[in-house]
Amino acid sequence: MGLSLDASIALVAIAPFVAALLAPFIHSLAGRYSAWILALVPAGIFMLLIRLGETVVGGDTLTAAIDWAPAYGLTLGFFVDGLSLVFALTIAGVGTLILLYAGAYLRGHPHLGRFYAYILAFMGAMLGLVLADSVLALFLFWEATSVTSFLLIGFDHSRQAARRAAIQALMITNIGGMALLVGVILLQHVGGTWLLSELRGMGEVARGSGFYGVLLALFLLAAFTKSAQFPFHFWLPNAMEAPTPVSAFLHSATMVQAGVYLLLRMTPVLGGTPVWTGLLLGFGGVTLIWGALAALRETDLKQMLAQTTIGSLGLLVVLIGLATEAAIAGAVLYFIAHACYKAGLFMVAGAVDHGAGTREINALGGLADKMPVTFIGAALAVLSMLGLPLTLGYFAKEEMYLAVTGGDFGMLAVLLVLVIGNALLAGVGLIVMIRPFLGDVVETPKAVHEAPIAMLAGPILLGGVGVVLGLLPDWLGHDVLAQAGSAILGQGIESHLSLALDITSPLLWLSAITWLAAILVFQKGHVIRAVLRRFNAVLPSADRMFDLVMFGLIRFAAAVTRALHHGRLEYYLALLFMCLTLALFLPMLMLGGFDWMVPTADLGDWSKRLVLPALELHEWGVVLLAMLGLIAVLIAQSRLVAILSLGIQGTALALIFLLFGAPDLAFTQLMVEILSVVILTIVMTNLKLDARDHRPFEDWARDGTIAVVCGAGVSLLLMLVLSGTLDDRLAEFFTRTSVPIAHGANIVNVILVDYRGFDTLGEISVVMGAGIAILALLRRRKPGSEAR
């Protein structure tokens, strides 16, 4: 019997995490075949999504929800529409080939099983992110991508560069993560719902809200840090310290595309305003040109591809900022095309490194003769990167040019940026395809050999997809663009895709200009590189600025630690009680908590409302005992007497509990007092501290003032509480449910071990930890040594 739609959606989101838990065990049992076994998980998800896509293409949105905190209206909701389907299919499809590639690329690595676990969890986090309906669930998966990418980037943790890159990526993306958390909470406050499927219809509410500016800043910060937009771009090239399979996956279909996905999702909610358009066009345009030029400056294949990813992400942000039908169509098509050719090219770079021993283009040449399949994979990918006819990249480029033709001067400026950016990226593609594989043979560190089939399947299949999809314009228009456009813009996108070449179309001529400029960039690549390197030498480095900020942060943390963690217990206690005093008085001052002290016509004199109860003689005796204990503490001349005097105070409190109908609390308090006095006495005796506590007057004055003020604050707060009306709903709940739910007639016991069971467990753990620490302190003390 087939799975229901709800179960299918939940399975897509959960299956990678289950596979991640099992991956190390599967690898230990299956060895070299483990990659093929684990690849069945994303492959199965891909086929399942194809099945769900049949319903989505029909115009329906599929939803599934798991109760999370129903009392607060929170559900772990998932939904599949045209946009999430495109992203999820890309993630699962590319992820399948990445797993196969990793199995061959990292064969023999002692931690390969752990790597499989990390990358499957990474895939699951990204699938959960693009399928999440609840914005809180989106945030959780968003942060999960940051954590898992940290593990993957720092996988080779023995190298300092890998550790630094992982920390840098985590720091930058977590800045955006915190912004996203505040943003989704504020968006729920404005829209009144946690669900994206409902929020996307509330654009007018969000844009008309007084919080719109704050919402826009928070969501853009989240997207820009995740998708490496200028000036947060510098973490992405450093992430190349990760193994090549990670780079291929991260740069093509996963983490860096999370910010793009967020912007697409927020387009119907926050988009359509001049500030939205201006910010996305500005930051996206700068990122596009910056990334493309930075790629020309590099000679390492992975670094070149990493910088082109920055440029491509900027290009996508520009298209999202335009938010027209043609621009959104171009963004969707370019996302798919970029995922295919970028993943393929990273796999090619890894195959070259595997087969020749280097990735430096200046040390490579003539590899096509001995690595023909790798060269074919590179050529197929670059065809789509160039945007040549009959490829998916061609349609993406045509749509983006269509979005900015026929406009005003501003649109002409955007068109110029797109043409220059595309030409630079295409020029880098030509360099990556031609320099290593064609021309004279160059001696390499290793004897050149072809990569294994598992490393070649990805480049060939993904490059083939980029070409095959270019032959299916009608299917792309109806099944992809129409559904994705409906999810983003609320209406289907009219397809302009056609295999026919109109020589009179300005779009074709713009493409021709792009290709000619790309050829020029390729031919003058070494000159451009030299100029860019000289120019880069005088520019301030964002990477260096990050190091300076981190160094300053560490120095500041060290200074704060020295100031606050100085080892003087008396100062710790003084600071603690000063903060308690502020916590008591400030809320009462700010919220009018002292108004009850002012006589009013309806309440009368407060002193008449706070009258001591009529106590029996023995009850007055307990009060007197407490007063004696207090006086004894104040006048005690030795530590031991002070400890015993505190025991008198605790015993008096236990007696008060007993007299006023709380024998359980009285017994607990008495046991605590006995243990405290005994343990403190033993400790003080064994430590052999001075019998007397010599303290100067300044210490007495400081501590006495803090004690009196803090005590007054507690007393005033209790008097304020007692002057109000007692809300007995909680007491009534405990009384009503103690027996039927917790099966206990003693309500106090039920509260301690059931309703507040975790709190009680925490208290027990604290006491146990303190006891262990005291025991360790006593055992470390050498016989005959004196305390200092």
Short mmCIF file of C-alpha atoms in Angstrom, two decimals, residues 164 167-169 171-172 175 234 238 541-552:
data_model
loop_
_atom_site.label_atom_id
_atom_site.label_comp_id
_atom_site.label_asym_id
_atom_site.label_seq_id
_atom_site.Cartn_x
_atom_site.Cartn_y
_atom_site.Cartn_z
CA ARG A 164 39.45 28.69 11.22
CA ILE A 167 34.52 28.94 12.89
CA GLN A 168 34.34 31.87 10.48
CA ALA A 169 31.43 30.36 8.55
CA MET A 171 30.14 33.07 13.19
CA ILE A 172 28.96 34.94 10.09
CA ILE A 175 24.68 36.51 12.98
CA PHE A 234 34.48 36.52 2.59
CA ASN A 238 37.53 30.13 2.97
CA SER A 541 40.92 42.71 3.39
CA ALA A 542 37.54 41.75 4.82
CA ASP A 543 39.09 38.47 5.87
CA ARG A 544 41.78 40.35 7.77
CA MET A 545 39.16 42.58 9.35
CA PHE A 546 37.36 39.48 10.60
CA ASP A 547 40.58 38.30 12.25
CA LEU A 548 41.04 41.69 13.91
CA VAL A 549 37.46 41.69 15.18
CA MET A 550 37.82 38.16 16.54
CA PHE A 551 41.14 39.06 18.17
CA GLY A 552 39.56 42.14 19.76
#
